[in-house]
mmCIF file of C-alpha atoms and ligand atoms in Angstrom:
data_model
loop_
_atom_site.group_PDB
_atom_site.id
_atom_site.type_symbol
_atom_site.label_atom_id
_atom_site.label_comp_id
_atom_site.label_asym_id
_atom_site.label_seq_id
_atom_site.Cartn_x
_atom_site.Cartn_y
_atom_site.Cartn_z
ATOM 1 C CA UNK A 1 -5.872 -44.260 23.517
ATOM 2 C CA UNK A 2 -7.710 -41.719 25.695
ATOM 3 C CA UNK A 3 -11.318 -41.017 24.744
ATOM 4 C CA UNK A 4 -12.870 -37.677 23.801
ATOM 5 C CA UNK A 5 -14.220 -37.334 27.339
ATOM 6 C CA UNK A 6 -10.753 -37.774 28.842
ATOM 7 C CA UNK A 7 -9.226 -35.138 26.561
ATOM 8 C CA UNK A 8 -12.022 -32.712 27.400
ATOM 9 C CA UNK A 9 -11.555 -33.321 31.119
ATOM 10 C CA UNK A 10 -7.812 -32.668 30.889
ATOM 11 C CA UNK A 11 -8.303 -29.400 29.038
ATOM 12 C CA UNK A 12 -11.046 -28.366 31.440
ATOM 13 C CA UNK A 13 -8.569 -28.935 34.270
ATOM 14 C CA UNK A 14 -5.381 -27.433 32.828
ATOM 15 C CA UNK A 15 -6.448 -24.791 30.305
ATOM 16 C CA UNK A 16 -7.606 -21.302 31.117
ATOM 17 C CA UNK A 17 -11.268 -21.134 30.172
ATOM 18 C CA UNK A 18 -10.995 -18.441 27.519
ATOM 19 C CA UNK A 19 -12.784 -20.449 24.802
ATOM 20 C CA UNK A 20 -15.965 -22.495 24.525
ATOM 21 C CA UNK A 21 -15.089 -25.034 21.816
ATOM 22 C CA UNK A 22 -17.409 -27.628 20.360
ATOM 23 C CA UNK A 23 -16.737 -30.919 22.183
ATOM 24 C CA UNK A 24 -14.693 -32.513 19.415
ATOM 25 C CA UNK A 25 -11.029 -33.496 19.754
ATOM 26 C CA UNK A 26 -9.191 -33.451 16.438
ATOM 27 C CA UNK A 27 -6.081 -35.412 15.685
ATOM 28 C CA UNK A 28 -5.586 -35.331 11.910
ATOM 29 C CA UNK A 29 -6.390 -33.161 8.919
ATOM 30 C CA UNK A 30 -6.169 -33.249 5.143
ATOM 31 C CA UNK A 31 -7.539 -30.685 2.687
ATOM 32 C CA UNK A 32 -10.944 -29.633 3.957
ATOM 33 C CA UNK A 33 -11.371 -32.685 6.182
ATOM 34 C CA UNK A 34 -10.396 -33.402 9.805
ATOM 35 C CA UNK A 35 -10.620 -36.521 11.955
ATOM 36 C CA UNK A 36 -11.311 -36.764 15.677
ATOM 37 C CA UNK A 37 -9.754 -39.141 18.176
ATOM 38 C CA UNK A 38 -12.680 -41.522 17.765
ATOM 39 C CA UNK A 39 -11.913 -41.789 14.046
ATOM 40 C CA UNK A 40 -14.938 -39.735 12.976
ATOM 41 C CA UNK A 41 -14.411 -37.562 9.889
ATOM 42 C CA UNK A 42 -15.695 -33.996 9.645
ATOM 43 C CA UNK A 43 -15.817 -31.298 7.013
ATOM 44 C CA UNK A 44 -14.005 -28.224 8.362
ATOM 45 C CA UNK A 45 -16.370 -25.313 7.726
ATOM 46 C CA UNK A 46 -14.410 -22.830 9.845
ATOM 47 C CA UNK A 47 -10.918 -23.285 8.411
ATOM 48 C CA UNK A 48 -9.430 -21.790 11.590
ATOM 49 C CA UNK A 49 -11.216 -18.482 10.997
ATOM 50 C CA UNK A 50 -9.781 -18.408 7.442
ATOM 51 C CA UNK A 51 -6.191 -19.198 8.442
ATOM 52 C CA UNK A 52 -6.574 -22.462 6.519
ATOM 53 C CA UNK A 53 -7.591 -21.150 3.095
ATOM 54 C CA UNK A 54 -5.080 -23.559 1.517
ATOM 55 C CA UNK A 55 -6.518 -26.518 3.459
ATOM 56 C CA UNK A 56 -5.038 -28.757 6.111
ATOM 57 C CA UNK A 57 -1.587 -30.244 5.557
ATOM 58 C CA UNK A 58 -1.075 -28.793 2.115
ATOM 59 C CA UNK A 59 1.861 -30.869 0.823
ATOM 60 C CA UNK A 60 3.658 -27.869 -0.728
ATOM 61 C CA UNK A 61 3.373 -25.822 2.460
ATOM 62 C CA UNK A 62 4.322 -28.692 4.759
ATOM 63 C CA UNK A 63 7.195 -29.485 2.378
ATOM 64 C CA UNK A 64 8.454 -25.887 2.566
ATOM 65 C CA UNK A 65 8.182 -25.961 6.364
ATOM 66 C CA UNK A 66 10.155 -29.187 6.632
ATOM 67 C CA UNK A 67 12.853 -28.146 4.178
ATOM 68 C CA UNK A 68 13.358 -24.820 5.931
ATOM 69 C CA UNK A 69 13.271 -26.463 9.376
ATOM 70 C CA UNK A 70 16.237 -28.567 8.319
ATOM 71 C CA UNK A 71 18.212 -25.506 7.235
ATOM 72 C CA UNK A 72 17.611 -22.408 9.351
ATOM 73 C CA UNK A 73 14.698 -21.404 11.572
ATOM 74 C CA UNK A 74 15.532 -18.173 13.341
ATOM 75 C CA UNK A 75 18.059 -15.408 12.958
ATOM 76 C CA UNK A 76 16.240 -12.513 14.636
ATOM 77 C CA UNK A 77 16.286 -9.303 12.660
ATOM 78 C CA UNK A 78 19.747 -8.540 14.067
ATOM 79 C CA UNK A 79 21.003 -10.426 10.999
ATOM 80 C CA UNK A 80 19.644 -10.932 7.500
ATOM 81 C CA UNK A 81 18.345 -14.261 6.293
ATOM 82 C CA UNK A 82 18.198 -15.402 2.694
ATOM 83 C CA UNK A 83 14.455 -15.946 2.499
ATOM 84 C CA UNK A 84 12.810 -12.804 3.905
ATOM 85 C CA UNK A 85 13.754 -10.728 0.842
ATOM 86 C CA UNK A 86 12.334 -13.192 -1.685
ATOM 87 C CA UNK A 87 9.140 -13.575 0.387
ATOM 88 C CA UNK A 88 8.651 -9.814 0.703
ATOM 89 C CA UNK A 89 9.246 -9.301 -3.003
ATOM 90 C CA UNK A 90 6.673 -11.957 -3.897
ATOM 91 C CA UNK A 91 4.180 -10.568 -1.366
ATOM 92 C CA UNK A 92 4.605 -7.024 -2.695
ATOM 93 C CA UNK A 93 4.410 -8.136 -6.334
ATOM 94 C CA UNK A 94 1.272 -10.148 -5.700
ATOM 95 C CA UNK A 95 -0.498 -7.375 -3.768
ATOM 96 C CA UNK A 96 0.818 -4.300 -5.576
ATOM 97 C CA UNK A 97 2.319 -2.595 -2.521
ATOM 98 C CA UNK A 98 5.854 -1.234 -2.307
ATOM 99 C CA UNK A 99 6.928 -2.521 1.086
ATOM 100 C CA UNK A 100 5.908 -4.840 3.879
ATOM 101 C CA UNK A 101 6.682 -5.269 7.564
ATOM 102 C CA UNK A 102 6.310 -8.755 8.963
ATOM 103 C CA UNK A 103 4.893 -9.693 12.344
ATOM 104 C CA UNK A 104 3.451 -12.907 13.748
ATOM 105 C CA UNK A 105 -0.135 -12.643 14.959
ATOM 106 C CA UNK A 106 -2.917 -10.589 13.458
ATOM 107 C CA UNK A 107 -3.282 -8.416 16.537
ATOM 108 C CA UNK A 108 0.410 -7.499 16.306
ATOM 109 C CA UNK A 109 -0.044 -6.469 12.686
ATOM 110 C CA UNK A 110 -3.000 -4.261 13.688
ATOM 111 C CA UNK A 111 -0.848 -2.702 16.417
ATOM 112 C CA UNK A 112 1.865 -2.146 13.827
ATOM 113 C CA UNK A 113 -0.603 -0.375 11.520
ATOM 114 C CA UNK A 114 -1.757 1.882 14.366
ATOM 115 C CA UNK A 115 1.828 2.765 15.252
ATOM 116 C CA UNK A 116 2.572 3.506 11.595
ATOM 117 C CA UNK A 117 -0.495 5.735 11.267
ATOM 118 C CA UNK A 118 0.238 7.655 14.458
ATOM 119 C CA UNK A 119 3.849 8.366 13.578
ATOM 120 C CA UNK A 120 2.922 9.234 9.996
ATOM 121 C CA UNK A 121 0.320 11.600 11.458
ATOM 122 C CA UNK A 122 2.918 13.427 13.545
ATOM 123 C CA UNK A 123 5.720 13.428 10.979
ATOM 124 C CA UNK A 124 3.809 13.979 7.750
ATOM 125 C CA UNK A 125 0.396 15.375 8.563
ATOM 126 C CA UNK A 126 1.644 17.567 11.410
ATOM 127 C CA UNK A 127 -0.778 16.435 14.113
ATOM 128 C CA UNK A 128 0.124 17.754 17.573
ATOM 129 C CA UNK A 129 2.313 15.288 19.523
ATOM 130 C CA UNK A 130 0.521 12.490 21.375
ATOM 131 C CA UNK A 131 -2.970 13.525 20.295
ATOM 132 C CA UNK A 132 -3.544 11.308 17.232
ATOM 133 C CA UNK A 133 -6.921 9.677 16.746
ATOM 134 C CA UNK A 134 -7.891 6.646 14.683
ATOM 135 C CA UNK A 135 -11.519 6.127 13.671
ATOM 136 C CA UNK A 136 -12.780 2.529 13.919
ATOM 137 C CA UNK A 137 -16.141 0.811 13.491
ATOM 138 C CA UNK A 138 -18.549 -0.575 16.049
ATOM 139 C CA UNK A 139 -18.891 -4.371 15.944
ATOM 140 C CA UNK A 140 -15.256 -4.648 14.793
ATOM 141 C CA UNK A 141 -12.816 -7.433 15.463
ATOM 142 C CA UNK A 142 -9.134 -6.593 15.211
ATOM 143 C CA UNK A 143 -7.614 -8.861 17.881
ATOM 144 C CA UNK A 144 -7.148 -9.069 21.617
ATOM 145 C CA UNK A 145 -4.287 -6.898 22.830
ATOM 146 C CA UNK A 146 -5.038 -4.086 25.273
ATOM 147 C CA UNK A 147 -4.783 -1.392 22.604
ATOM 148 C CA UNK A 148 -6.897 -3.345 20.153
ATOM 149 C CA UNK A 149 -9.693 -4.055 22.647
ATOM 150 C CA UNK A 150 -9.534 -0.371 23.570
ATOM 151 C CA UNK A 151 -11.588 0.281 20.424
ATOM 152 C CA UNK A 152 -13.795 -2.800 20.601
ATOM 153 C CA UNK A 153 -17.523 -2.299 21.114
ATOM 154 C CA UNK A 154 -17.918 -5.807 22.526
ATOM 155 C CA UNK A 155 -18.255 -5.645 26.326
ATOM 156 C CA UNK A 156 -17.002 -9.233 26.755
ATOM 157 C CA UNK A 157 -13.662 -8.329 25.127
ATOM 158 C CA UNK A 158 -13.151 -5.377 27.514
ATOM 159 C CA UNK A 159 -14.745 -6.200 30.840
ATOM 160 C CA UNK A 160 -12.066 -6.112 33.512
ATOM 161 C CA UNK A 161 -9.183 -5.322 31.156
ATOM 162 C CA UNK A 162 -8.998 -1.534 31.474
ATOM 163 C CA UNK A 163 -7.525 1.051 31.613
ATOM 164 C CA UNK A 164 -7.579 1.311 27.844
ATOM 165 C CA UNK A 165 -5.456 3.057 25.250
ATOM 166 C CA UNK A 166 -6.869 6.458 24.298
ATOM 167 C CA UNK A 167 -7.015 7.883 20.780
ATOM 168 C CA UNK A 168 -9.833 5.935 19.124
ATOM 169 C CA UNK A 169 -13.322 6.906 17.990
ATOM 170 C CA UNK A 170 -16.062 4.489 17.011
ATOM 171 C CA UNK A 171 -18.640 5.005 14.280
ATOM 172 C CA UNK A 172 -21.447 2.668 13.179
ATOM 173 C CA UNK A 173 -20.127 0.250 10.527
ATOM 174 C CA UNK A 174 -20.905 1.432 7.020
ATOM 175 C CA UNK A 175 -22.036 4.922 8.051
ATOM 176 C CA UNK A 176 -20.141 7.394 5.875
ATOM 177 C CA UNK A 177 -21.790 10.456 7.466
ATOM 178 C CA UNK A 178 -20.694 9.274 10.892
ATOM 179 C CA UNK A 179 -17.174 8.835 9.546
ATOM 180 C CA UNK A 180 -17.162 12.374 8.191
ATOM 181 C CA UNK A 181 -18.462 13.684 11.515
ATOM 182 C CA UNK A 182 -15.848 11.752 13.536
ATOM 183 C CA UNK A 183 -12.896 13.317 11.726
ATOM 184 C CA UNK A 184 -11.066 16.112 13.546
ATOM 185 C CA UNK A 185 -7.739 17.805 13.000
ATOM 186 C CA UNK A 186 -6.249 15.034 15.141
ATOM 187 C CA UNK A 187 -7.488 12.149 13.007
ATOM 188 C CA UNK A 188 -4.734 10.202 11.275
ATOM 189 C CA UNK A 189 -6.493 7.093 9.981
ATOM 190 C CA UNK A 190 -9.656 5.099 9.437
ATOM 191 C CA UNK A 191 -9.316 1.403 10.317
ATOM 192 C CA UNK A 192 -11.938 -0.903 8.790
ATOM 193 C CA UNK A 193 -12.707 -4.509 7.909
ATOM 194 C CA UNK A 194 -14.114 -4.639 4.327
ATOM 195 C CA UNK A 195 -16.497 -7.302 5.646
ATOM 196 C CA UNK A 196 -16.865 -7.861 9.389
ATOM 197 C CA UNK A 197 -16.078 -11.541 9.914
ATOM 198 C CA UNK A 198 -16.278 -12.032 13.662
ATOM 199 C CA UNK A 199 -19.028 -9.425 13.743
ATOM 200 C CA UNK A 200 -21.236 -11.902 11.881
ATOM 201 C CA UNK A 201 -20.281 -11.674 8.183
ATOM 202 C CA UNK A 202 -21.554 -8.099 7.940
ATOM 203 C CA UNK A 203 -21.238 -6.515 4.492
ATOM 204 C CA UNK A 204 -21.284 -2.698 4.443
ATOM 205 C CA UNK A 205 -23.543 -0.756 2.059
ATOM 206 C CA UNK A 206 -22.333 -0.617 -1.555
ATOM 207 C CA UNK A 207 -19.691 2.027 -2.206
ATOM 208 C CA UNK A 208 -18.969 2.542 1.495
ATOM 209 C CA UNK A 209 -15.276 1.857 1.002
ATOM 210 C CA UNK A 210 -15.186 4.064 -2.089
ATOM 211 C CA UNK A 211 -16.709 6.908 -0.133
ATOM 212 C CA UNK A 212 -14.362 6.262 2.763
ATOM 213 C CA UNK A 213 -11.423 6.315 0.333
ATOM 214 C CA UNK A 214 -12.548 9.685 -1.050
ATOM 215 C CA UNK A 215 -13.048 11.076 2.442
ATOM 216 C CA UNK A 216 -9.594 9.884 3.541
ATOM 217 C CA UNK A 217 -8.071 11.596 0.484
ATOM 218 C CA UNK A 218 -9.925 14.845 1.196
ATOM 219 C CA UNK A 219 -9.058 14.876 4.890
ATOM 220 C CA UNK A 220 -5.548 13.473 4.487
ATOM 221 C CA UNK A 221 -6.157 10.308 6.500
ATOM 222 C CA UNK A 222 -4.696 6.867 5.980
ATOM 223 C CA UNK A 223 -7.239 4.231 4.996
ATOM 224 C CA UNK A 224 -6.248 1.015 6.762
ATOM 225 C CA UNK A 225 -8.080 -2.167 5.790
ATOM 226 C CA UNK A 226 -7.855 -5.170 8.078
ATOM 227 C CA UNK A 227 -7.955 -8.103 5.647
ATOM 228 C CA UNK A 228 -6.588 -10.625 8.118
ATOM 229 C CA UNK A 229 -9.752 -12.675 7.665
ATOM 230 C CA UNK A 230 -11.193 -11.413 4.357
ATOM 231 C CA UNK A 231 -7.867 -11.425 2.518
ATOM 232 C CA UNK A 232 -5.986 -13.920 0.374
ATOM 233 C CA UNK A 233 -8.960 -15.207 -1.546
ATOM 234 C CA UNK A 234 -11.578 -15.727 1.132
ATOM 235 C CA UNK A 235 -14.181 -13.405 -0.381
ATOM 236 C CA UNK A 236 -13.607 -14.325 -4.027
ATOM 237 C CA UNK A 237 -11.043 -11.582 -4.644
ATOM 238 C CA UNK A 238 -7.436 -11.572 -3.491
ATOM 239 C CA UNK A 239 -8.565 -8.759 -1.159
ATOM 240 C CA UNK A 240 -12.140 -7.742 -0.425
ATOM 241 C CA UNK A 241 -11.383 -4.046 -1.064
ATOM 242 C CA UNK A 242 -11.084 -4.938 -4.763
ATOM 243 C CA UNK A 243 -14.889 -5.179 -4.893
ATOM 244 C CA UNK A 244 -14.922 -1.402 -4.548
ATOM 245 C CA UNK A 245 -11.999 -0.702 -6.878
ATOM 246 C CA UNK A 246 -10.051 1.138 -4.236
ATOM 247 C CA UNK A 247 -6.679 0.710 -2.594
ATOM 248 C CA UNK A 248 -5.971 1.199 1.082
ATOM 249 C CA UNK A 249 -2.901 3.061 2.293
ATOM 250 C CA UNK A 250 -2.120 0.320 4.771
ATOM 251 C CA UNK A 251 -3.207 -3.270 4.207
ATOM 252 C CA UNK A 252 -3.164 -5.600 7.200
ATOM 253 C CA UNK A 253 -2.718 -9.319 6.517
ATOM 254 C CA UNK A 254 -2.351 -12.461 8.607
ATOM 255 C CA UNK A 255 -4.124 -15.791 9.033
ATOM 256 C CA UNK A 256 -3.893 -17.518 5.595
ATOM 257 C CA UNK A 257 -0.519 -15.847 4.982
ATOM 258 C CA UNK A 258 0.770 -18.620 7.250
ATOM 259 C CA UNK A 259 -0.919 -21.342 5.188
ATOM 260 C CA UNK A 260 -2.555 -22.896 8.231
ATOM 261 C CA UNK A 261 0.852 -23.882 9.490
ATOM 262 C CA UNK A 262 2.650 -21.048 11.161
ATOM 263 C CA UNK A 263 1.707 -17.559 12.394
ATOM 264 C CA UNK A 264 2.688 -14.987 9.765
ATOM 265 C CA UNK A 265 1.226 -11.477 9.628
ATOM 266 C CA UNK A 266 2.213 -8.048 8.481
ATOM 267 C CA UNK A 267 1.327 -4.701 7.041
ATOM 268 C CA UNK A 268 1.804 -3.486 3.490
ATOM 269 C CA UNK A 269 2.141 0.165 2.502
ATOM 270 C CA UNK A 270 3.987 2.620 0.300
ATOM 271 C CA UNK A 271 7.663 3.289 0.847
ATOM 272 C CA UNK A 272 6.754 6.858 1.873
ATOM 273 C CA UNK A 273 4.488 5.692 4.707
ATOM 274 C CA UNK A 274 6.949 3.048 5.879
ATOM 275 C CA UNK A 275 9.798 5.557 5.846
ATOM 276 C CA UNK A 276 7.783 8.102 7.804
ATOM 277 C CA UNK A 277 6.828 5.506 10.391
ATOM 278 C CA UNK A 278 9.783 3.241 10.923
ATOM 279 C CA UNK A 279 13.485 3.702 11.549
ATOM 280 C CA UNK A 280 15.939 1.175 12.951
ATOM 281 C CA UNK A 281 15.076 0.480 16.562
ATOM 282 C CA UNK A 282 11.561 1.944 16.832
ATOM 283 C CA UNK A 283 9.557 -1.223 16.149
ATOM 284 C CA UNK A 284 10.185 -4.936 15.768
ATOM 285 C CA UNK A 285 9.608 -8.519 16.767
ATOM 286 C CA UNK A 286 12.042 -11.322 17.586
ATOM 287 C CA UNK A 287 10.165 -13.835 15.448
ATOM 288 C CA UNK A 288 8.750 -11.414 12.842
ATOM 289 C CA UNK A 289 10.151 -12.290 9.409
ATOM 290 C CA UNK A 290 11.932 -15.410 10.602
ATOM 291 C CA UNK A 291 13.103 -17.901 7.961
ATOM 292 C CA UNK A 292 10.508 -20.528 8.826
ATOM 293 C CA UNK A 293 7.697 -17.966 8.601
ATOM 294 C CA UNK A 294 8.999 -16.659 5.287
ATOM 295 C CA UNK A 295 9.375 -20.130 3.767
ATOM 296 C CA UNK A 296 5.836 -21.000 4.834
ATOM 297 C CA UNK A 297 4.486 -17.637 3.664
ATOM 298 C CA UNK A 298 6.066 -18.044 0.242
ATOM 299 C CA UNK A 299 4.550 -21.487 -0.153
ATOM 300 C CA UNK A 300 1.188 -20.208 1.117
ATOM 301 C CA UNK A 301 1.138 -17.511 -1.579
ATOM 302 C CA UNK A 302 2.350 -19.904 -4.257
ATOM 303 C CA UNK A 303 -0.506 -22.308 -3.489
ATOM 304 C CA UNK A 304 -3.057 -19.472 -3.721
ATOM 305 C CA UNK A 305 -1.686 -18.554 -7.155
ATOM 306 C CA UNK A 306 -1.077 -22.020 -8.584
ATOM 307 C CA UNK A 307 -4.357 -23.525 -7.446
ATOM 308 C CA UNK A 308 -6.323 -20.410 -8.431
ATOM 309 C CA UNK A 309 -7.903 -20.308 -4.991
ATOM 310 C CA UNK A 310 -9.232 -16.793 -5.517
ATOM 311 C CA UNK A 311 -11.191 -17.802 -8.622
ATOM 312 C CA UNK A 312 -12.258 -20.997 -6.895
ATOM 313 C CA UNK A 313 -13.586 -19.066 -3.930
ATOM 314 C CA UNK A 314 -15.554 -16.713 -6.203
ATOM 315 C CA UNK A 315 -17.087 -19.519 -8.253
ATOM 316 C CA UNK A 316 -17.829 -22.028 -5.500
ATOM 317 C CA UNK A 317 -18.918 -19.253 -3.156
ATOM 318 C CA UNK A 318 -21.468 -18.026 -5.685
ATOM 319 C CA UNK A 319 -22.852 -21.561 -5.988
ATOM 320 C CA UNK A 320 -22.875 -22.286 -2.235
ATOM 321 C CA UNK A 321 -24.472 -18.936 -1.358
ATOM 322 C CA UNK A 322 -27.082 -19.358 -4.095
ATOM 323 C CA UNK A 323 -28.040 -22.810 -2.839
ATOM 324 C CA UNK A 324 -28.228 -21.625 0.782
ATOM 325 C CA UNK A 325 -30.406 -18.683 -0.247
ATOM 326 C CA UNK A 326 -32.893 -21.130 -1.797
ATOM 327 C CA UNK A 327 -33.360 -22.990 1.501
ATOM 328 C CA UNK A 328 -36.827 -22.527 2.972
ATOM 329 C CA UNK A 329 -36.618 -22.741 6.752
ATOM 330 C CA UNK A 330 -38.514 -20.650 9.301
ATOM 331 C CA UNK A 331 -35.417 -20.174 11.490
ATOM 332 C CA UNK A 332 -33.456 -18.290 8.805
ATOM 333 C CA UNK A 333 -33.306 -14.514 9.199
ATOM 334 C CA UNK A 334 -30.737 -13.874 6.463
ATOM 335 C CA UNK A 335 -28.175 -15.588 4.235
ATOM 336 C CA UNK A 336 -25.308 -13.415 3.026
ATOM 337 C CA UNK A 337 -21.705 -13.586 1.968
ATOM 338 C CA UNK A 338 -19.020 -13.039 -0.613
ATOM 339 C CA UNK A 339 -16.925 -15.833 -2.020
ATOM 340 C CA UNK A 340 -16.559 -18.605 0.527
ATOM 341 C CA UNK A 341 -17.284 -16.312 3.464
ATOM 342 C CA UNK A 342 -20.941 -17.008 4.119
ATOM 343 C CA UNK A 343 -23.159 -16.354 7.114
ATOM 344 C CA UNK A 344 -26.574 -17.826 7.867
ATOM 345 C CA UNK A 345 -28.309 -15.718 10.484
ATOM 346 C CA UNK A 346 -30.760 -17.474 12.787
ATOM 347 C CA UNK A 347 -33.833 -15.595 14.010
ATOM 348 C CA UNK A 348 -33.616 -14.726 17.694
ATOM 349 C CA UNK A 349 -37.008 -16.360 18.276
ATOM 350 C CA UNK A 350 -35.338 -19.675 17.351
ATOM 351 C CA UNK A 351 -32.574 -19.232 19.944
ATOM 352 C CA UNK A 352 -28.882 -18.872 19.153
ATOM 353 C CA UNK A 353 -26.835 -20.442 16.364
ATOM 354 C CA UNK A 354 -24.956 -22.662 18.826
ATOM 355 C CA UNK A 355 -27.413 -25.618 18.878
ATOM 356 C CA UNK A 356 -27.413 -25.570 15.077
ATOM 357 C CA UNK A 357 -23.616 -25.842 15.106
ATOM 358 C CA UNK A 358 -23.885 -28.752 17.542
ATOM 359 C CA UNK A 359 -26.332 -30.529 15.219
ATOM 360 C CA UNK A 360 -24.107 -29.824 12.224
ATOM 361 C CA UNK A 361 -21.253 -31.395 14.136
ATOM 362 C CA UNK A 362 -23.326 -34.529 14.688
ATOM 363 C CA UNK A 363 -24.032 -34.483 10.944
ATOM 364 C CA UNK A 364 -20.282 -34.392 10.197
ATOM 365 C CA UNK A 365 -19.464 -30.731 9.767
ATOM 366 C CA UNK A 366 -17.575 -28.318 12.010
ATOM 367 C CA UNK A 367 -18.922 -24.764 12.163
ATOM 368 C CA UNK A 368 -18.661 -22.102 14.811
ATOM 369 C CA UNK A 369 -21.354 -19.634 15.676
ATOM 370 C CA UNK A 370 -20.307 -16.015 15.540
ATOM 371 C CA UNK A 371 -21.983 -13.232 17.456
ATOM 372 C CA UNK A 372 -24.614 -15.636 18.785
ATOM 373 C CA UNK A 373 -26.974 -15.590 15.795
ATOM 374 C CA UNK A 374 -24.779 -16.395 12.798
ATOM 375 C CA UNK A 375 -23.508 -19.738 11.507
ATOM 376 C CA UNK A 376 -20.426 -19.017 9.458
ATOM 377 C CA UNK A 377 -19.571 -21.260 6.519
ATOM 378 C CA UNK A 378 -15.978 -20.585 5.509
ATOM 379 C CA UNK A 379 -14.384 -23.855 4.394
ATOM 380 C CA UNK A 380 -10.832 -24.141 3.064
ATOM 381 C CA UNK A 381 -10.799 -22.711 -0.468
ATOM 382 C CA UNK A 382 -9.555 -26.051 -1.814
ATOM 383 C CA UNK A 383 -13.065 -27.463 -1.317
ATOM 384 C CA UNK A 384 -14.852 -28.739 -4.448
ATOM 385 C CA UNK A 385 -18.444 -28.599 -5.665
ATOM 386 C CA UNK A 386 -19.133 -32.216 -4.804
ATOM 387 C CA UNK A 387 -18.141 -31.570 -1.202
ATOM 388 C CA UNK A 388 -20.314 -28.456 -1.083
ATOM 389 C CA UNK A 389 -23.232 -30.592 -2.257
ATOM 390 C CA UNK A 390 -22.376 -33.139 0.431
ATOM 391 C CA UNK A 391 -22.487 -30.297 2.966
ATOM 392 C CA UNK A 392 -25.777 -28.888 1.636
ATOM 393 C CA UNK A 393 -27.438 -32.288 2.015
ATOM 394 C CA UNK A 394 -26.586 -32.099 5.709
ATOM 395 C CA UNK A 395 -27.118 -28.374 6.313
ATOM 396 C CA UNK A 396 -30.640 -28.215 4.883
ATOM 397 C CA UNK A 397 -32.230 -30.744 7.294
ATOM 398 C CA UNK A 398 -30.493 -29.106 10.267
ATOM 399 C CA UNK A 399 -31.854 -25.681 9.282
ATOM 400 C CA UNK A 400 -35.304 -27.126 8.602
ATOM 401 C CA UNK A 401 -34.961 -28.818 12.020
HETATM 402 C C1 PLP B 1 -8.373 -13.014 13.480
HETATM 403 C C2 PLP B 1 -8.418 -11.557 13.224
HETATM 404 C C3 PLP B 1 -7.524 -10.675 13.855
HETATM 405 C C4 PLP B 1 -6.558 -11.109 14.922
HETATM 406 O O1 PLP B 1 -5.657 -12.076 14.496
HETATM 407 P P1 PLP B 1 -4.844 -12.933 15.597
HETATM 408 O O2 PLP B 1 -3.863 -13.694 14.776
HETATM 409 O O3 PLP B 1 -5.857 -13.808 16.267
HETATM 410 O O4 PLP B 1 -4.230 -11.964 16.535
HETATM 411 C C5 PLP B 1 -7.580 -9.334 13.506
HETATM 412 N N1 PLP B 1 -8.463 -8.886 12.602
HETATM 413 C C6 PLP B 1 -9.335 -9.695 11.974
HETATM 414 C C7 PLP B 1 -10.276 -9.133 10.966
HETATM 415 C C8 PLP B 1 -9.361 -11.051 12.288
HETATM 416 O O5 PLP B 1 -10.263 -11.856 11.705
#
């Protein structure tokens, strides 16, 4: 059996260096736990950036994957399959939207939303051809394609990857006046994360989304919420926009929709928006809506419902956040979160969050720093209170250093 060092050396040699992972090589997972090749057990506090809300190796999701794998895996959308319809119906019923369009990765779903908004803008709003603008927020994360990094404010995501796609305007996150000022007669949509996950678990001011909703209604813009990370229970609601009692026009989902097993993403919207945007032949994906994805997606949703993961996230998140907020440690600048999406911000004078993540790893817990200063705690939603207490016993000494 190769050692950790040998695995790391191999990856160093053969993989493009587009990530900087913690030096741990995992080989097995179950629920909120993972094991490395040395046999050491860790609590997974990242949950694959919230793609693993249902936990590792959920038996119902793995069972659905295996059963479908034995029957039919791919048809392409040139033909129907007998599982996409049932999955879409369940997804629409659970979320309250009329229609959905399935893709694979999150970035593809964001691209799909942008295409929908642009075409809706030309066909319905009457914006002059090829001039549409979408307003986005600084410090956003919506994925890595050329168009998506075209409206990133993070230099590292853009450096060397231009020329970029035009038609985007950035405003400071949470600034409703800036949003109002950014709108022109070319604006078709406002794209926003209800909480910025990769940006460092940033929560906008209260009522920001409500005000944005009202502004979009007044100006005839589509409100598009990217809930790829915040959605499906992570923040203690099925979707984080529910905290503001609003509904977006286009909802973007991904990550946990695939139950930690398979990439499944998509957009949800009204029939009117979908009809304005899409006709046979103008958009698609070979693997989007494939039978394996739909079987996994159905099981992923069923687990969220049956195991009450949304309620669990709200309740355990409240407890975990409360306990973290009690911690007295000079390095802590801020502790914030909703549900089981929690960020502990480290003061710059204490260096970055990375060494803290390394010490947490040694203590048996896998976290990833985000935006240098923030340790994100976002375990699978199947975690229990006892395990959170286990984690707190290890987090507190690391923070008190
Ligand atoms: C992860 C993420 C994406 C991109 O998803 P991929 O599957 O990595 O392409 C987009 N938006 C948000 C908010 C995300 O967290």
